[in-house]
């Protein structure tokens, strides 16, 4: 999810994003959040949403996000093959 054009979020936006992230995690889907402002990242961490390999990751830009996604896919392929 590219959040680079979102300079800030109010409480309802943060609550909605947190709910979506938790729902996605429950379904075993990985999520990479790109370009989240430092303040919002801190708020997410305070809610208990931290980086988890293959589940949730924060990146500064899309190039970094692509590398993370490729690693996740390679790891998932290796697990399913072995």
Phi, psi and omega in degrees: 000123180272111181252013187295337178265009179254100184288330179198165178226145174274180184300319182293322177294318179294319178297317179297315179297317178299318179297316179297316180299315180294321177296316179298317179299320180298332180268005177074023181261133178280149180224131175245123179257126186248134171071024179290134179299148184304319181297316180292323178298318178298318179296319177297318179297323179294335176278358179098003180270099182243164178303133175222121182308125179082357181236308182216131181213144176250132179232154179280329184212170184292328179297316177295319180298321179297318179297318178297314180299319179296321177296316180300316181294319178297319178294318180294320178297318180295321179293319182287333179279335187254000000 
